[in-house]
Amino acid sequence: MCIENVEIICIGQALLDCIIKGQNINSHHSTAGIADSITLSPGGDAFNESVILSRLGHHVQIMCGLGCDSAGDIVTNTLKENAVNTDAVIYSNTDQTPVAALLVNTDGSRRSINSPAYLVKFFKPDVSLLKRTQVVSLASLFRAPLNRPDTILSICQTAKSTGALVAADTKLAHYGELSLEDIKESLPYIDYIFPNETEAEFYTQKSTYSEMADVFLNYGVKNVIIKTGAKGCFVKNGQECFSVPAYNLTAIDATGAGDNFVAGFISSILQGAGLRDAVEFAMGCSALCVQSIGAVSGVQNRAQVEEFISKQ
């Protein structure tokens, strides 16, 4: 069901990450290897966004698919511990909860290994639940279940018909591919889109941030925020264009940095901030994220983020 006071609905993936940090490739025997640490952490774009948004003081509901298994229990329990509404979670007795292996390098960069469980074929978002909410976030655009043009369009049209803002965080698909042309009917409904620079280049086939942003804008997206990693981010809409530098810090683990950014941005917009201020708050959330292991270990509450930003 949809509870009355939901401010944000996050739609996309929730899963369990097995994070392997500091793998020592020179220490491998034929059947064993060594790493600095190996941890289990719930994750996935919709999970990360919803948890951080809840910690920032918002009423959040997640729409995702999980298996009736131990991994699904861990994800569900963590969502509930963080006061995220799970009434719209769909559970399967036959399909597994997605589990990803994340190989994190010493500089914080990472590589993931995934399985077909990522396709969550049993999960289709119920658009009838998209009522009385201020923001609908497509947290995993181009990945299941947001890899079907009809599903994306239905969500966007329903959200806008109720007056909600629509945000979309893009991803590179693990299985199958969609192009911007494939979802061109949905793009004019999107108020804010958040590709990283790799995704923006892939989907637009352009080489500069401004050219990448123009492709999205020409499809009807209202605001384009390109996450550029250690360089910060690039922002463009019909009226303004600017860049915001990243904080000067040492990244430990970049897992979930983009999701923390999006959560911080949405939170700031709901607080009435302008575009630049919302981006700067989002950068603070992302900076706190990369200084901890795991996607939701860094940001604990709004006061922490505000204090971090004030000290910079």
Short mmCIF file of C-alpha atoms in Angstrom, two decimals, residues 3 15 20 28 51 68-69 83 87-88 110 121 123 160 167 173 180 208 235 265 272 288 296:
data_model
loop_
_atom_site.label_atom_id
_atom_site.label_comp_id
_atom_site.label_asym_id
_atom_site.label_seq_id
_atom_site.Cartn_x
_atom_site.Cartn_y
_atom_site.Cartn_z
CA ILE A 3 1.19 5.42 3.11
CA LEU A 15 20.62 -6.44 -3.38
CA ILE A 20 36.33 -7.40 -1.41
CA HIS A 28 47.40 -15.81 -5.00
CA VAL A 51 18.27 4.64 3.24
CA CYS A 68 12.51 -15.07 -0.03
CA ASP A 69 16.03 -15.95 1.10
CA ALA A 83 12.68 3.55 8.76
CA ASP A 87 5.08 -2.18 1.79
CA ALA A 88 5.74 -2.02 -1.98
CA ARG A 110 35.77 -0.74 -8.11
CA LYS A 121 12.02 -10.85 -13.84
CA PHE A 123 9.19 -7.62 -10.29
CA LYS A 160 3.71 13.55 -13.48
CA ALA A 167 14.40 12.05 -10.98
CA ALA A 173 22.98 -2.26 -18.32
CA LEU A 180 17.90 7.11 -25.40
CA THR A 208 32.36 16.94 -23.96
CA VAL A 235 25.19 20.91 -14.54
CA PHE A 265 20.24 16.36 -4.23
CA GLY A 272 13.61 24.38 -1.13
CA LEU A 288 31.11 11.37 3.20
CA VAL A 296 25.45 3.60 3.28
#
